[in-house]
Amino acid sequence: MKLLHKDIEKDNAGQVTLVPEEAEDMWHTYNLLQVRDSLRASTIRKVQTESPTGSVGSSRVRTTLTLCVETIDFDTQACQLRVKGTNIEENQYVKMGAYHTIELELNRKFTLAKKNWDSVVLDRIDQACDPTQRADVAAVVMQEGLANLVLVTPAMTLLRAKVEVTIPRKRKGSCTQHEKGLEKFYEAVMQAILRHINFDVVKCILVASPGYVKDHFTTYLFSEAVRQDNKILLENRPKFMLVHSSSGHKYSLKEVLSDPTVTNRLSDTKAAGEVKALEDFYKMLQHEPDRAFYGLGHVEKAADALAVDTLLISDKLFRHQDIPTRSRYVRLVDNVRDNGGTVRIFSSLHVSGEQLTQLSGVAAILRFPIADLSDAEDDSSSDED
């Protein structure tokens, strides 16, 4: 994401102009947008024209509209963002108050105006515009006949390919059909890797499976690379790392990212930091439950007591359309930061973020134990999006 212009007043009202440069930037923009914001962007509008003879025709024209945002729709797989609202500025093609849907486009600027830019949205802009925050991890989680190829970016976990091949069982005295099935499966996974992984960006490719599936696959992969003289695979061989997983399903990615050897290799990535923070929380919950709180009411009480060392919070909560509820989450983040605590905002599109959502989306590791707050009003479940 590129920041072209930023104009925010002392009362926190103002606007920013941004250019989304890659698919992930659409996810960041989705997290910046709120109902009643003002969005100005280039769009296509179908307009009716009448000729001097009275015949009516229609044509599609490109124009720039400013909408008061009413609904926001994000397609997580295609990374497409559509924003519907009413036109609030005079335009030769669109009447004031008329509805229109803008589909934001890569490499086309947009201007977003808000009455209140809080700390969470401003941090999101800083994160999106930081060139070091890029997708640098890919993972192939597999078992015989099933493989999921996933890109792990700082903001989301993207399933890029799912390979399913039926492999015949070994028969007594003959393994030919079984071996042919395996070879067909390995070939399909290899093609998925070549199609979906950008080796110029990705620093590490995790290959995970139960048993020896990962070993047999990588042996096949690099023997084929030698046979085909595939320089891309051969030059990037050091980036491949084999790790254990309990299955080939996507949910096994969490245990893969929690593996200490993987954590060390990926120590500079945001995803690994989130996974470690969640692991630390669960360890604390098991061994010192008075220092591990979850649920909005309990965590707020702990923050008021200056007890929060690390706050874990899902970005899903900041998409809440009820402004007082959203402001409550922002105040909690600001409170923890002002008192020297660490705040980790988890992406709801990461496996770790999905797990945090099960804890109502907010949890905290405390500096010192606090007795059970069973009387604390914990209405986080009613506050969820």
XYZ file of C-alpha atoms in Angstrom:
385
model
C 0.000 0.000 0.000
C 1.244 3.467 -0.850
C 0.258 6.552 1.173
C -0.111 9.569 -1.142
C -1.658 12.112 1.220
C -2.636 12.330 4.886
C -4.542 15.266 6.374
C -5.853 14.664 9.897
C -6.920 17.544 12.159
C -6.419 17.849 15.927
C -9.975 16.615 16.524
C -9.000 13.395 14.615
C -11.238 14.206 11.628
C -9.635 14.164 8.204
C -8.780 12.102 5.148
C -6.072 9.939 3.622
C -5.347 9.032 0.007
C -3.998 5.528 -0.574
C -3.068 3.285 -3.514
C -3.572 -0.487 -3.028
C -0.643 -2.237 -4.745
C -1.346 -5.919 -4.037
C -4.252 -8.193 -3.110
C -3.500 -8.085 0.621
C -3.957 -4.298 0.599
C -7.671 -4.899 -0.056
C -7.854 -6.721 3.294
C -6.193 -3.748 5.009
C -8.647 -1.367 3.299
C -11.576 -3.553 4.422
C -10.370 -3.084 7.998
C -10.067 0.697 7.531
C -13.605 1.203 6.164
C -16.614 1.806 8.379
C -20.255 2.624 7.712
C -20.804 6.412 7.357
C -17.220 7.006 6.177
C -16.794 8.934 2.926
C -15.031 7.114 0.065
C -13.913 8.846 -3.151
C -12.679 6.587 -5.967
C -12.716 5.971 -9.700
C -15.501 3.660 -10.866
C -17.508 2.497 -13.897
C -21.116 3.686 -14.243
C -23.689 2.617 -16.812
C -25.439 5.732 -18.168
C -28.342 6.174 -20.555
C -27.995 8.535 -23.521
C -30.654 9.928 -25.826
C -29.795 10.814 -29.445
C -31.306 13.808 -31.335
C -33.676 11.357 -33.053
C -35.025 10.205 -29.678
C -33.470 6.741 -29.608
C -32.163 5.703 -26.190
C -28.888 3.852 -25.733
C -26.580 3.056 -22.836
C -22.840 3.190 -22.371
C -20.332 2.549 -19.607
C -18.291 5.546 -18.498
C -15.451 5.908 -16.012
C -16.073 8.614 -13.451
C -14.987 9.555 -9.927
C -17.655 9.330 -7.211
C -17.755 10.149 -3.498
C -19.979 7.785 -1.533
C -21.291 7.807 2.008
C -20.487 4.167 2.883
C -23.457 1.919 3.753
C -22.306 -1.678 3.122
C -18.852 -3.216 2.758
C -18.360 -6.618 1.148
C -15.000 -8.425 1.085
C -14.350 -11.686 -0.799
C -11.534 -13.370 1.154
C -10.569 -15.812 -1.600
C -10.504 -13.366 -4.528
C -9.393 -10.422 -2.302
C -12.041 -8.225 -3.917
C -13.604 -5.315 -2.058
C -16.982 -3.766 -2.971
C -18.372 -0.709 -1.222
C -22.011 0.385 -1.622
C -23.340 3.782 -0.661
C -25.086 6.969 -1.749
C -23.476 9.665 -3.883
C -22.749 12.802 -1.813
C -21.026 15.037 -4.414
C -22.352 16.545 -7.643
C -21.527 14.429 -10.695
C -22.588 14.739 -14.327
C -23.566 11.054 -14.551
C -24.911 10.260 -11.067
C -27.555 12.181 -9.114
C -27.025 13.230 -5.513
C -28.329 10.506 -3.186
C -28.281 7.815 -5.900
C -26.896 4.412 -4.916
C -23.712 3.058 -6.454
C -21.279 0.205 -5.740
C -17.551 0.867 -6.126
C -15.226 -2.089 -6.612
C -11.824 -0.841 -5.493
C -9.049 -1.634 -7.984
C -5.348 -2.327 -7.603
C -3.058 0.596 -8.480
C -5.972 3.088 -8.527
C -5.991 5.652 -5.730
C -8.895 6.235 -3.364
C -9.516 8.860 -0.675
C -11.079 7.852 2.632
C -12.515 10.504 4.980
C -13.550 9.878 8.592
C -14.916 12.024 11.399
C -12.668 10.159 13.827
C -9.344 8.471 12.966
C -8.569 6.404 16.067
C -5.245 4.803 16.988
C -6.224 1.357 15.647
C -6.972 2.556 12.092
C -3.873 4.759 12.018
C -1.753 1.757 13.082
C -3.383 -0.297 10.320
C -2.270 2.315 7.731
C 1.293 2.259 9.103
C 1.312 -1.545 8.928
C -0.112 -1.635 5.384
C 2.414 0.923 4.096
C 5.450 -0.719 5.737
C 7.433 -2.407 2.910
C 8.946 -4.959 5.337
C 5.471 -6.390 6.081
C 5.083 -8.769 3.171
C 4.134 -12.398 2.528
C 7.341 -14.325 3.053
C 6.115 -17.766 4.139
C 4.392 -20.525 2.156
C 3.262 -23.868 3.546
C 2.248 -27.180 1.976
C 0.302 -29.201 4.563
C -0.204 -32.715 3.212
C -1.118 -36.359 3.741
C -1.466 -39.130 1.162
C -3.983 -37.901 -1.434
C -4.578 -34.445 0.138
C -2.487 -31.260 0.127
C -3.297 -27.649 1.046
C -0.975 -24.927 -0.272
C -1.183 -21.808 1.881
C 0.480 -18.379 1.759
C 1.087 -16.864 5.186
C 1.205 -13.058 5.013
C 1.478 -10.665 7.958
C -2.261 -10.003 7.758
C -3.890 -13.215 6.579
C -3.602 -16.899 5.739
C -4.572 -17.465 2.106
C -5.481 -20.912 0.788
C -4.077 -20.848 -2.735
C -4.589 -24.468 -3.840
C -6.188 -27.666 -2.585
C -4.991 -30.881 -4.240
C -7.050 -34.071 -3.837
C -6.096 -37.286 -5.659
C -7.523 -40.747 -4.984
C -4.625 -43.141 -4.388
C -5.352 -46.896 -4.786
C -4.394 -49.111 -1.842
C -1.386 -51.383 -1.996
C -2.354 -54.887 -3.138
C -0.710 -58.115 -2.160
C 2.139 -58.789 -4.552
C 1.669 -55.537 -6.531
C 2.134 -51.872 -5.600
C 2.085 -50.532 -9.159
C -1.309 -48.775 -9.002
C -0.516 -47.318 -5.569
C 2.815 -45.925 -6.790
C 1.217 -44.483 -9.946
C -1.422 -42.759 -7.807
C 1.245 -41.300 -5.519
C 3.257 -40.027 -8.485
C 0.154 -38.356 -9.941
C -0.504 -36.732 -6.533
C 3.092 -35.502 -6.134
C 3.070 -34.090 -9.678
C -0.146 -32.121 -8.943
C 1.365 -30.677 -5.728
C 4.564 -29.763 -7.584
C 2.568 -27.887 -10.240
C 0.625 -26.033 -7.513
C 3.913 -24.921 -5.912
C 5.277 -23.639 -9.233
C 2.000 -21.855 -10.040
C 1.287 -20.159 -6.707
C 4.622 -19.470 -4.964
C 6.592 -16.365 -5.885
C 10.136 -17.460 -5.019
C 11.401 -13.868 -5.276
C 9.286 -12.936 -2.239
C 8.884 -16.152 -0.233
C 11.780 -16.793 2.148
C 10.647 -20.153 3.482
C 8.437 -23.015 2.220
C 7.215 -25.331 4.974
C 6.351 -28.883 3.888
C 4.390 -30.596 6.657
C 2.772 -34.021 6.977
C 2.306 -36.988 9.280
C 4.840 -39.818 8.788
C 7.156 -39.795 5.770
C 4.816 -38.228 3.190
C 6.758 -34.928 3.263
C 10.102 -36.745 2.837
C 8.881 -38.850 -0.092
C 7.331 -35.788 -1.727
C 10.457 -33.596 -1.483
C 12.587 -36.478 -2.805
C 10.219 -36.663 -5.813
C 10.132 -32.865 -6.174
C 13.891 -32.393 -6.445
C 14.558 -35.519 -8.520
C 11.958 -34.148 -10.991
C 13.581 -30.712 -10.795
C 16.920 -32.273 -11.776
C 15.320 -34.347 -14.539
C 13.461 -31.331 -15.954
C 16.366 -28.951 -15.249
C 13.976 -26.690 -13.321
C 16.362 -23.964 -12.142
C 13.745 -22.173 -9.997
C 13.256 -25.210 -7.747
C 16.932 -26.153 -7.658
C 18.082 -22.621 -6.761
C 15.475 -22.337 -4.005
C 16.047 -25.762 -2.451
C 17.500 -24.262 0.782
C 14.165 -22.494 1.410
C 12.303 -25.810 1.850
C 11.860 -26.955 5.450
C 10.290 -30.279 6.488
C 8.136 -30.365 9.630
C 5.654 -32.722 11.265
C 1.884 -32.146 11.225
C -0.929 -34.392 12.433
C -2.824 -34.198 9.111
C -2.962 -32.589 5.680
C -5.888 -30.310 6.587
C -5.537 -26.520 6.786
C -6.163 -26.433 10.554
C -2.860 -28.306 11.063
C -1.076 -25.108 10.021
C -1.385 -23.776 13.586
C 0.685 -26.641 15.053
C 3.192 -26.258 12.195
C 3.708 -22.560 12.966
C 4.004 -23.410 16.695
C 6.893 -25.847 16.117
C 9.990 -24.353 17.883
C 12.263 -25.022 14.884
C 9.783 -23.228 12.615
C 9.389 -20.345 15.092
C 13.156 -19.810 15.114
C 13.314 -19.809 11.326
C 10.386 -17.388 11.048
C 11.259 -15.256 14.073
C 11.035 -12.030 12.073
C 7.494 -12.585 10.788
C 4.365 -11.173 12.376
C 2.512 -14.496 11.977
C 5.040 -16.339 14.145
C 4.782 -13.581 16.779
C 1.013 -13.989 16.981
C 1.252 -17.770 17.262
C 3.836 -17.464 20.073
C 1.698 -14.922 21.966
C -1.290 -17.299 21.827
C 0.896 -20.236 22.946
C 2.171 -18.151 25.880
C -1.417 -17.292 26.827
C -2.501 -20.947 26.872
C 0.563 -21.956 28.927
C -0.240 -19.207 31.424
C -3.903 -20.273 31.533
C -2.787 -23.815 32.375
C -0.107 -23.030 34.976
C -1.110 -19.620 36.426
C -4.793 -19.042 35.588
C -4.885 -15.836 37.691
C -2.515 -14.270 35.126
C -4.496 -15.233 31.994
C -7.825 -13.502 31.369
C -10.188 -13.563 28.390
C -13.506 -11.911 27.597
C -13.975 -8.144 27.330
C -15.261 -7.494 30.864
C -12.441 -9.372 32.615
C -9.699 -7.922 30.419
C -11.011 -4.348 30.907
C -10.909 -4.811 34.712
C -7.329 -6.094 34.458
C -6.337 -3.137 32.248
C -7.873 -0.680 34.747
C -5.692 -2.317 37.418
C -2.617 -1.697 35.158
C -2.083 -5.459 35.140
C -2.057 -6.213 31.375
C 1.384 -7.104 30.028
C 0.228 -8.420 26.608
C -3.192 -7.817 25.034
C -4.357 -10.247 22.337
C -7.279 -8.864 20.324
C -8.915 -9.839 17.019
C -9.228 -7.268 14.221
C -12.777 -8.611 13.764
C -13.845 -6.619 16.835
C -12.828 -3.301 15.237
C -15.222 -3.972 12.342
C -18.176 -3.714 14.749
C -20.691 -1.274 13.234
C -21.946 -0.050 16.629
C -19.656 2.947 17.273
C -19.805 2.895 21.148
C -18.910 -0.827 21.135
C -16.021 -0.299 18.718
C -14.814 2.686 20.768
C -14.725 0.436 23.831
C -12.239 -1.899 22.094
C -10.131 1.078 20.931
C -10.068 2.496 24.495
C -8.871 -0.879 25.773
C -6.007 -0.918 23.235
C -5.021 2.687 24.086
C -5.228 1.970 27.839
C -2.874 -1.020 27.582
C -0.377 0.869 25.370
C -0.412 3.972 27.597
C 0.517 1.783 30.571
C 3.478 0.119 28.851
C 1.742 -3.072 27.727
C 2.184 -4.845 24.371
C -0.801 -5.023 22.004
C -1.041 -7.787 19.389
C -3.897 -7.327 16.915
C -4.644 -10.738 15.375
C -5.980 -11.131 11.854
C -9.257 -13.074 11.818
C -7.989 -14.615 8.542
C -5.022 -16.224 10.347
C -5.336 -19.639 11.997
C -4.227 -18.026 15.289
C -6.900 -15.317 14.857
C -9.570 -17.959 14.291
C -8.551 -19.583 17.576
C -8.601 -16.256 19.441
C -12.151 -15.677 18.169
C -13.183 -18.742 20.197
C -12.066 -16.804 23.306
C -14.521 -13.984 22.343
C -11.704 -12.284 20.404
C -9.910 -10.707 23.354
C -7.462 -12.141 25.908
C -4.606 -10.886 28.083
C -1.439 -12.107 29.794
C -1.079 -10.240 33.104
C 2.015 -8.808 34.836
C 0.806 -10.054 38.222
C -1.985 -12.382 39.365
C -5.484 -11.044 40.026
C -8.051 -13.126 41.897
C -10.897 -14.557 39.795
C -13.149 -11.738 38.567
C -16.319 -13.818 38.499
C -18.359 -10.718 39.325
C -16.971 -8.773 36.356
C -19.597 -7.996 33.796
C -18.382 -9.982 30.771
C -20.699 -9.035 27.968
C -18.183 -9.667 25.198
C -20.356 -12.375 23.664
C -23.146 -9.876 23.059
C -20.637 -7.358 21.671
C -19.243 -9.607 18.939
C -19.696 -8.754 15.307
